[in-house]
Amino acid sequence: MQRLQAGRPIFHEGDAVRRVFMLASGSLKIYSLLADGRRQITGFMFPGDFLGVSVDEEYAFTAEALVHSELWWFTREAFDRFVEANPKVERELYRLAAHELAAAHSQMVLLGRKTAAERLASFFLSLVERQELVAGRSLAQFDLPMSRLDIADYLGLTKETVSRMLAQLRDRKLVRLVSQDRIEILDRDGLHEMAAGFGG
Amino acid sequence: MQRLQAGRPIFHEGDAVRRVFMLASGSLKIYSLLADGRRQITGFMFPGDFLGVSVDEEYAFTAEALVHSELWWFTREAFDRFVEANPKVERELYRLAAHELAAAHSQMVLLGRKTAAERLASFFLSLVERQELVAGRSLAQFDLPMSRLDIADYLGLTKETVSRMLAQLRDRKLVRLVSQDRIEILDRDGLHEMAAGFGG
DNA sequence: CGCTGGTTTGATTGTAATCAACCCTGGTGG
DNA sequence: CCACCAGGGTTGATTACAATCAAACCAGCG
């Protein structure tokens, strides 16, 4: 078990893969940097997600805690032995990877072809759906555990644009800001339309 | 075995997953569409790649032949039985999925944070590296089996911008157009710098 | 109560999209 | 064999969306 404060990195892009992690509580961001500092967050992780289950020798991205988080970990060797001994785990890992791949495809559509407002609407829906899955019931409100800058770097925008698009969704009465880091959905159908590209 | 002419779809987004395919020859594009016709190509496939190996009941994207292509296929049930009987295949499938996931991460960085010229340079390098892997040796030239529009829809640009950026890479003496659909690399280091974000 | 850092709002700029013409290439038929 | 045609590709002019630059606002905290 490993405890991490907000902002603490778990590992960096290029580090040798020595451990496999499972997020027990909290949330993480994973990202890559370009030479001049431009950053793309390629995913956020929530309890139950695995990290470092890879065939490569080096991590392909940096992972960092968003809030105070707890991780279970195994050495890579121990994890490999465990997988070897439990073939069902292998299938489950494959299932998880297929899921991640599907999510990556949606994110490529978002980054390649959606407008700023569509990106934010899509992001809110994926966040609330994720939190509903954990809660096991429909939710009207959800948390934003990451900063505006993190959201921008995930959506391929700037923090200013995120702020403006949030104001736009608010003005269109699709969402309400309960607080800085908590959103209430006022019109889920409208949000879905916006996310899918109808929200002219 | 299934033969496909250029432009023919193998399956559409939303179709029930009935078969698993392996591309034997040719090349494919896979893409998703937004409601108003905006298209994002999320990948190109080359001989040896698998399609439809998924845990979902529906294909998450459309797959279409770029050139005359040949595919081996199995029913999903036959494929599952085969995997069940050969645990090593499961590991190999996982290895392939992990690879695809890493590629998806790079593509997210490209779509979210790279400029038009950087995107095209990155694309050229990934294409030539792929063709070098098949050829088993370093290559100075490589093929572009897809149209400018396909390249644009893969890179999150328009065909006009792709054309302009190609002219720019040509004018900077990084590449040469052997023909409409064949490129010669004149300065690979320069292309790498451009792709990584140094090419001021 | 006054900082400090994140957030929002405002003004301006810049990159790529859009709209529009022209060019080339490969295929067809006279 | 060559002229014509069609469709993809290139180049040019203008526009638009989001980025950048800049200032004000606000919330949490010492």
Coordinates of C-alpha atoms (C1' of nucleotides) in Angstrom, one line a residue:
Chain A
M1 CA 0.0 0.0 0.0
Q2 CA 1.2 3.5 -0.9
R3 CA -0.3 6.8 0.2
L4 CA 0.1 9.9 -1.9
Q5 CA -0.6 13.5 -1.3
A6 CA -2.3 15.6 -4.1
G7 CA 0.3 16.6 -6.7
R8 CA 2.7 13.8 -5.9
P9 CA 3.9 11.7 -8.9
I10 CA 3.7 7.9 -8.8
F11 CA 6.2 7.5 -11.7
H12 CA 7.5 9.5 -14.7
E13 CA 7.4 8.9 -18.4
G14 CA 10.5 6.9 -19.3
D15 CA 11.0 5.3 -15.8
A16 CA 11.6 1.6 -15.8
V17 CA 8.5 -0.4 -15.1
R18 CA 9.1 -2.1 -11.7
R19 CA 5.7 -2.1 -10.1
V20 CA 2.1 -2.7 -11.0
F21 CA -0.4 -0.4 -9.2
M22 CA -4.1 -0.6 -8.4
L23 CA -5.8 2.6 -7.3
A24 CA -7.6 2.0 -4.1
S25 CA -8.9 5.5 -3.3
G26 CA -8.5 9.0 -4.7
S27 CA -7.8 9.9 -8.3
L28 CA -4.8 10.3 -10.7
K29 CA -4.0 12.0 -13.9
I30 CA -1.7 10.5 -16.5
Y31 CA 0.0 12.7 -19.1
S32 CA 2.8 13.2 -21.6
L33 CA 4.8 16.4 -22.2
L34 CA 6.3 17.8 -25.4
A35 CA 9.8 19.3 -25.5
D36 CA 8.5 22.9 -24.9
G37 CA 6.2 22.0 -22.0
R38 CA 2.9 21.5 -23.9
R39 CA 1.1 18.9 -21.9
Q40 CA -1.6 16.4 -22.9
I41 CA -3.4 14.5 -20.2
T42 CA -4.4 11.2 -21.7
G43 CA -6.6 10.0 -18.9
F44 CA -7.8 10.3 -15.4
M45 CA -7.9 7.2 -13.1
F46 CA -10.3 6.3 -10.4
P47 CA -10.5 3.6 -7.8
G48 CA -10.3 0.1 -9.3
D49 CA -8.1 1.2 -12.3
F50 CA -4.7 -0.5 -12.9
L51 CA -1.5 1.2 -13.8
G52 CA 1.7 -0.2 -15.2
V53 CA 0.3 -3.4 -16.5
S54 CA 2.3 -3.2 -19.7
V55 CA 4.5 -5.2 -22.0
D56 CA 6.9 -2.3 -22.3
E57 CA 10.0 -1.8 -20.2
E58 CA 9.3 1.8 -19.6
Y59 CA 6.2 3.8 -18.6
A60 CA 4.8 5.6 -21.6
F61 CA 3.5 8.5 -19.4
T62 CA 3.7 10.2 -16.1
A63 CA 1.1 9.5 -13.4
E64 CA 0.3 12.0 -10.6
A65 CA -2.2 12.1 -7.8
L66 CA -5.0 14.7 -8.1
V67 CA -6.1 14.4 -4.5
H68 CA -4.9 12.3 -1.5
S69 CA -4.8 8.8 -2.9
E70 CA -4.0 5.2 -1.9
L71 CA -2.5 2.6 -4.2
W72 CA -2.0 -1.1 -3.8
W73 CA 1.1 -2.4 -5.6
F74 CA 3.0 -5.5 -6.5
T75 CA 6.4 -6.0 -8.0
R76 CA 6.2 -6.7 -11.7
E77 CA 7.5 -10.2 -11.1
A78 CA 5.0 -11.0 -8.4
F79 CA 2.2 -9.7 -10.6
D80 CA 3.4 -11.8 -13.5
R81 CA 3.5 -14.9 -11.3
F82 CA 0.0 -14.1 -10.0
V83 CA -1.3 -13.7 -13.6
E84 CA 0.4 -16.9 -14.6
A85 CA -1.3 -18.8 -11.8
N86 CA -4.7 -17.3 -12.4
P87 CA -5.6 -17.5 -16.1
K88 CA -8.9 -15.7 -15.4
V89 CA -7.0 -12.6 -14.4
E90 CA -5.4 -12.5 -17.9
R91 CA -8.9 -12.4 -19.4
E92 CA -9.9 -9.7 -17.1
L93 CA -6.9 -7.6 -17.9
Y94 CA -7.7 -8.0 -21.5
R95 CA -11.2 -6.9 -20.9
L96 CA -9.9 -3.8 -19.1
A97 CA -7.5 -3.0 -21.9
A98 CA -10.3 -3.3 -24.5
H99 CA -12.3 -0.9 -22.5
E100 CA -9.5 1.6 -22.3
L101 CA -9.0 1.3 -26.0
A102 CA -12.6 2.1 -26.7
A103 CA -12.3 5.1 -24.4
A104 CA -9.2 6.2 -26.2
H105 CA -11.1 6.0 -29.5
S106 CA -13.8 8.3 -28.2
Q107 CA -11.2 10.7 -26.9
M108 CA -9.5 10.8 -30.4
V109 CA -12.9 11.7 -31.9
L110 CA -13.2 14.4 -29.3
L111 CA -9.7 15.8 -29.8
G112 CA -9.8 15.6 -33.5
R113 CA -13.3 16.8 -34.4
K114 CA -15.3 18.3 -31.6
T115 CA -15.6 22.0 -30.8
A116 CA -14.7 23.4 -27.4
A117 CA -18.2 23.4 -26.0
E118 CA -18.8 19.8 -27.3
R119 CA -15.6 18.7 -25.6
L120 CA -16.6 20.0 -22.2
A121 CA -20.2 18.6 -22.5
S122 CA -18.7 15.2 -23.4
F123 CA -16.3 15.4 -20.5
F124 CA -19.0 16.2 -18.0
L125 CA -21.1 13.3 -19.2
S126 CA -18.2 10.8 -19.0
L127 CA -17.4 12.0 -15.5
V128 CA -20.9 11.7 -14.2
E129 CA -21.4 8.3 -15.8
R130 CA -18.2 7.1 -14.2
Q131 CA -19.4 8.4 -10.8
E132 CA -22.8 6.8 -11.3
L133 CA -21.1 3.5 -12.0
V134 CA -19.4 3.7 -8.6
A135 CA -22.4 5.0 -6.8
G136 CA -24.7 2.4 -8.4
R137 CA -27.4 4.9 -9.0
S138 CA -28.3 7.9 -11.1
L139 CA -26.7 11.2 -9.9
A140 CA -27.7 14.8 -10.5
Q141 CA -24.4 16.2 -9.3
F142 CA -20.8 15.2 -9.7
D143 CA -17.3 16.2 -8.6
L144 CA -14.6 17.8 -10.5
P145 CA -11.5 16.7 -8.6
M146 CA -9.1 18.3 -11.1
S147 CA -8.2 22.0 -11.8
R148 CA -9.4 24.0 -14.9
L149 CA -5.8 23.6 -16.3
D150 CA -6.0 19.8 -15.9
I151 CA -9.4 19.8 -17.7
A152 CA -7.9 22.0 -20.5
D153 CA -4.9 19.7 -20.9
Y154 CA -7.2 16.7 -21.1
L155 CA -9.5 18.3 -23.7
G156 CA -6.8 19.9 -25.8
L157 CA -7.9 23.4 -24.9
T158 CA -6.6 26.3 -22.6
K159 CA -7.9 27.0 -19.1
E160 CA -9.5 30.2 -20.3
T161 CA -11.5 28.4 -23.0
V162 CA -12.6 25.8 -20.5
S163 CA -13.8 28.6 -18.3
R164 CA -15.7 30.3 -21.1
M165 CA -17.3 27.1 -22.3
L166 CA -18.4 26.3 -18.8
A167 CA -20.0 29.8 -18.6
Q168 CA -21.7 28.9 -22.0
L169 CA -23.1 25.6 -20.7
R170 CA -24.3 27.5 -17.6
D171 CA -26.0 30.2 -19.6
R172 CA -27.7 27.6 -21.8
K173 CA -29.1 26.1 -18.6
L174 CA -27.5 22.8 -19.2
V175 CA -25.5 22.8 -15.9
R176 CA -25.2 24.7 -12.7
L177 CA -22.0 25.3 -10.7
V178 CA -22.8 24.1 -7.2
S179 CA -19.3 25.1 -6.2
Q180 CA -15.9 25.5 -7.9
D181 CA -15.5 21.8 -8.1
R182 CA -19.0 20.4 -8.2
I183 CA -21.5 20.5 -11.1
E184 CA -25.2 19.9 -11.2
I185 CA -26.7 18.7 -14.4
L186 CA -29.9 20.6 -15.2
D187 CA -30.6 19.2 -18.7
R188 CA -29.0 15.9 -19.4
D189 CA -30.6 15.4 -22.9
G190 CA -29.4 18.9 -23.9
L191 CA -25.9 18.0 -22.6
H192 CA -26.0 14.8 -24.7
E193 CA -27.0 16.7 -27.8
M194 CA -24.3 19.2 -27.2
A195 CA -21.7 16.4 -26.7
A196 CA -22.8 14.6 -29.9
G197 CA -22.6 17.7 -32.0
F198 CA -26.2 18.8 -32.3
G199 CA -26.0 21.7 -29.9
G200 CA -25.9 24.4 -32.6
Chain B
M1 CA -10.9 -15.5 -46.6
Q2 CA -12.5 -12.3 -47.9
R3 CA -11.4 -10.1 -50.7
L4 CA -12.3 -6.4 -50.7
Q5 CA -12.0 -3.7 -53.3
A6 CA -10.8 -0.2 -52.3
G7 CA -13.5 1.8 -50.6
R8 CA -15.6 -1.2 -49.5
P9 CA -16.6 -1.3 -45.9
I10 CA -15.9 -4.5 -43.8
F11 CA -18.4 -3.5 -41.1
H12 CA -20.1 -0.4 -39.7
E13 CA -20.0 1.3 -36.3
G14 CA -22.9 -0.2 -34.4
D15 CA -23.1 -3.6 -36.3
A16 CA -23.2 -6.7 -34.1
V17 CA -19.8 -8.3 -33.7
R18 CA -20.1 -11.6 -35.5
R19 CA -16.6 -12.1 -36.9
V20 CA -13.0 -11.6 -36.0
F21 CA -10.7 -10.5 -38.8
M22 CA -7.0 -10.6 -39.5
L23 CA -5.8 -8.4 -42.3
A24 CA -3.7 -10.6 -44.7
S25 CA -2.9 -8.0 -47.4
G26 CA -3.8 -4.4 -48.3
S27 CA -4.7 -1.7 -45.8
L28 CA -7.8 -0.4 -44.0
K29 CA -9.0 2.8 -42.3
I30 CA -11.2 2.7 -39.2
Y31 CA -13.3 5.7 -38.3
S32 CA -16.2 7.2 -36.4
L33 CA -18.7 9.9 -37.5
L34 CA -20.4 12.7 -35.7
A35 CA -24.1 13.4 -36.4
D36 CA -23.3 16.2 -38.9
G37 CA -20.8 14.1 -40.9
R38 CA -17.5 15.2 -39.2
R39 CA -15.3 12.2 -39.4
Q40 CA -12.3 11.1 -37.3
I41 CA -10.2 8.3 -38.6
T42 CA -8.8 6.6 -35.4
G43 CA -6.4 4.3 -37.1
F44 CA -5.0 2.7 -40.3
M45 CA -4.5 -1.1 -40.3
F46 CA -1.9 -3.1 -42.1
P47 CA -1.2 -6.8 -42.7
G48 CA -1.1 -8.7 -39.5
D49 CA -3.5 -6.5 -37.6
F50 CA -6.6 -7.9 -35.9
L51 CA -10.1 -6.4 -36.1
G52 CA -13.2 -7.1 -34.0
V53 CA -11.4 -8.8 -31.1
S54 CA -13.5 -7.1 -28.5
V55 CA -15.5 -7.7 -25.4
D56 CA -18.3 -5.5 -26.7
E57 CA -21.3 -6.7 -28.6
E58 CA -21.1 -4.0 -31.2
Y59 CA -18.2 -2.6 -33.3
A60 CA -17.2 0.8 -32.0
F61 CA -16.1 2.1 -35.4
T62 CA -16.5 1.5 -39.1
A63 CA -13.7 -0.3 -41.0
E64 CA -13.1 0.3 -44.7
A65 CA -10.6 -0.9 -47.3
L66 CA -8.1 1.7 -48.6
V67 CA -6.9 -0.5 -51.4
H68 CA -7.7 -3.9 -52.6
S69 CA -7.3 -6.0 -49.5
E70 CA -7.7 -9.6 -48.2
L71 CA -8.9 -10.6 -44.8
W72 CA -8.9 -13.9 -42.9
W73 CA -11.9 -14.3 -40.6
F74 CA -13.4 -16.6 -38.0
T75 CA -16.8 -16.5 -36.4
R76 CA -16.6 -15.0 -33.0
E77 CA -17.4 -18.4 -31.4
A78 CA -14.7 -20.2 -33.3
F79 CA -12.2 -17.5 -32.3
D80 CA -13.2 -17.7 -28.6
R81 CA -12.9 -21.5 -28.7
F82 CA -9.5 -21.2 -30.3
V83 CA -8.3 -18.7 -27.7
E84 CA -9.7 -20.9 -24.9
A85 CA -7.7 -23.8 -26.2
N86 CA -4.5 -21.8 -26.7
P87 CA -3.7 -19.7 -23.6
K88 CA -0.6 -18.3 -25.3
V89 CA -2.9 -16.5 -27.8
E90 CA -4.6 -14.7 -25.0
R91 CA -1.2 -13.3 -23.9
E92 CA -0.4 -12.3 -27.5
L93 CA -3.8 -10.6 -27.9
Y94 CA -3.1 -8.7 -24.7
R95 CA 0.3 -7.7 -26.0
L96 CA -1.3 -6.4 -29.2
A97 CA -3.9 -4.4 -27.3
A98 CA -1.3 -2.8 -25.1
H99 CA 0.6 -1.8 -28.2
E100 CA -2.5 -0.3 -29.7
L101 CA -3.2 1.5 -26.4
A102 CA 0.3 3.1 -26.5
A103 CA -0.3 4.2 -30.1
A104 CA -3.6 5.7 -29.0
H105 CA -1.9 7.7 -26.3
S106 CA 0.6 9.2 -28.8
Q107 CA -2.2 10.0 -31.1
M108 CA -4.1 11.8 -28.3
V109 CA -0.9 13.9 -27.7
L110 CA -0.8 14.7 -31.4
L111 CA -4.5 15.6 -31.7
G112 CA -4.6 17.6 -28.5
R113 CA -1.3 19.5 -28.5
K114 CA 0.6 19.4 -31.8
T115 CA 0.5 22.0 -34.6
A116 CA -0.5 21.1 -38.1
A117 CA 3.1 20.7 -39.4
E118 CA 4.1 18.7 -36.3
R119 CA 1.2 16.3 -36.9
L120 CA 2.1 15.7 -40.5
A121 CA 5.8 15.1 -39.6
S122 CA 4.7 12.7 -36.9
F123 CA 2.4 10.9 -39.3
F124 CA 5.1 10.4 -41.9
L125 CA 7.5 9.0 -39.4
S126 CA 5.0 6.5 -38.0
L127 CA 4.2 5.4 -41.5
V128 CA 7.8 4.9 -42.6
E129 CA 8.6 3.1 -39.3
R130 CA 5.7 0.8 -39.9
Q131 CA 6.8 0.0 -43.4
E132 CA 10.4 -0.5 -42.3
L133 CA 9.2 -3.0 -39.7
V134 CA 7.5 -5.0 -42.5
A135 CA 10.5 -4.6 -44.9
G136 CA 13.0 -5.5 -42.2
R137 CA 15.3 -2.7 -43.3
S138 CA 15.7 1.1 -43.3
L139 CA 13.8 2.8 -46.1
A140 CA 14.3 6.2 -47.7
Q141 CA 10.9 6.2 -49.3
F142 CA 7.4 5.1 -48.3
D143 CA 3.9 4.9 -49.6
L144 CA 0.8 6.9 -48.8
P145 CA -2.0 4.5 -49.6
M146 CA -4.6 6.9 -48.4
S147 CA -6.1 10.2 -49.8
R148 CA -5.3 13.7 -48.5
L149 CA -8.8 13.7 -47.0
D150 CA -8.1 10.5 -45.1
I151 CA -4.8 11.9 -43.8
A152 CA -6.7 15.1 -42.7
D153 CA -9.4 13.1 -41.0
Y154 CA -6.7 11.1 -39.2
L155 CA -4.7 14.1 -38.1
G156 CA -7.7 16.3 -37.1
L157 CA -7.1 18.8 -40.0
T158 CA -8.6 19.6 -43.4
K159 CA -7.3 18.4 -46.7
E160 CA -6.2 21.9 -47.6
T161 CA -4.1 22.2 -44.4
V162 CA -2.5 18.8 -45.1
S163 CA -1.6 20.0 -48.6
R164 CA -0.2 23.3 -47.2
M165 CA 1.9 21.5 -44.5
L166 CA 3.2 19.0 -47.0
A167 CA 4.4 22.0 -49.2
Q168 CA 6.0 23.4 -46.0
L169 CA 7.9 20.2 -45.2
R170 CA 8.9 20.1 -48.9
D171 CA 10.1 23.7 -48.9
R172 CA 12.1 23.0 -45.7
K173 CA 13.8 20.2 -47.6
L174 CA 12.6 17.6 -45.0
V175 CA 10.8 15.4 -47.6
R176 CA 10.4 15.2 -51.4
L177 CA 7.2 14.1 -53.3
V178 CA 8.3 11.2 -55.5
S179 CA 4.7 11.0 -56.7
Q180 CA 1.3 11.9 -55.4
D181 CA 1.3 8.9 -53.1
R182 CA 5.0 8.3 -52.4
I183 CA 7.3 10.3 -50.2
E184 CA 11.1 10.4 -49.9
I185 CA 12.6 11.4 -46.6
L186 CA 15.5 13.9 -47.1
D187 CA 16.2 14.8 -43.5
R188 CA 15.0 12.3 -40.9
D189 CA 16.5 14.1 -38.0
G190 CA 14.8 17.3 -39.1
L191 CA 11.6 15.5 -39.4
H192 CA 12.0 14.0 -35.9
E193 CA 12.6 17.5 -34.5
M194 CA 9.6 18.8 -36.3
A195 CA 7.5 15.9 -35.0
A196 CA 8.6 16.4 -31.4
G197 CA 7.9 20.1 -31.4
F198 CA 11.3 21.6 -32.0
G199 CA 10.8 22.6 -35.6
G200 CA 10.3 26.3 -34.9
Chain C
dC1 C1' -7.9 41.2 7.2
dG2 C1' -4.9 40.7 3.6
dC3 C1' -2.3 37.4 0.7
dT4 C1' -1.9 33.9 -2.8
dG5 C1' -3.2 31.0 -6.4
dG6 C1' -6.7 29.5 -9.1
dT7 C1' -10.5 31.2 -11.9
dT8 C1' -13.2 34.3 -14.7
dT9 C1' -13.8 37.9 -17.9
dG10 C1' -12.1 41.1 -21.6
dA11 C1' -9.3 42.6 -25.8
dT12 C1' -6.5 41.1 -29.4
dT13 C1' -4.0 37.9 -32.2
dG14 C1' -2.9 33.8 -34.9
dT15 C1' -3.6 29.2 -36.8
dA16 C1' -6.2 26.5 -39.3
dA17 C1' -11.0 26.3 -41.4
dT18 C1' -13.7 27.7 -45.0
dC19 C1' -14.8 29.4 -49.5
dA20 C1' -13.2 29.6 -54.1
dA21 C1' -10.4 28.9 -58.1
dC22 C1' -7.1 26.5 -60.6
dC23 C1' -4.1 22.6 -61.6
dC24 C1' -2.7 18.1 -62.4
dT25 C1' -3.2 13.2 -63.3
dG26 C1' -5.1 9.2 -64.9
dG27 C1' -8.6 7.2 -67.5
dT28 C1' -11.8 7.3 -71.6
dG29 C1' -13.3 7.5 -76.0
dG30 C1' -13.0 9.5 -80.5
Chain D
dC1 C1' -2.5 8.6 -80.3
dC2 C1' -4.2 12.4 -78.4
dA3 C1' -8.0 15.4 -76.7
dC4 C1' -11.2 15.6 -73.2
dC5 C1' -13.1 14.9 -68.8
dA6 C1' -13.6 13.9 -63.8
dG7 C1' -11.9 13.8 -59.4
dG8 C1' -8.3 14.6 -56.3
dG9 C1' -4.9 17.9 -55.1
dT10 C1' -2.9 22.5 -54.7
dT11 C1' -2.9 27.4 -54.0
dG12 C1' -5.1 31.8 -52.8
dA13 C1' -8.3 35.0 -50.1
dT14 C1' -11.0 35.5 -46.2
dT15 C1' -13.2 34.1 -41.9
dA16 C1' -13.8 32.0 -37.4
dC17 C1' -12.6 29.8 -33.4
dA18 C1' -9.7 29.2 -29.8
dA19 C1' -5.1 30.9 -28.1
dT20 C1' -2.7 34.5 -26.1
dC21 C1' -2.0 38.5 -23.4
dA22 C1' -3.9 41.2 -19.7
dA23 C1' -6.6 42.5 -15.9
dA24 C1' -9.9 41.7 -12.3
dC25 C1' -12.2 38.6 -9.3
dC26 C1' -12.8 35.3 -5.6
dA27 C1' -12.0 31.6 -2.2
dG28 C1' -9.4 29.6 1.1
dC29 C1' -6.0 30.4 4.6
dG30 C1' -2.5 32.3 7.6

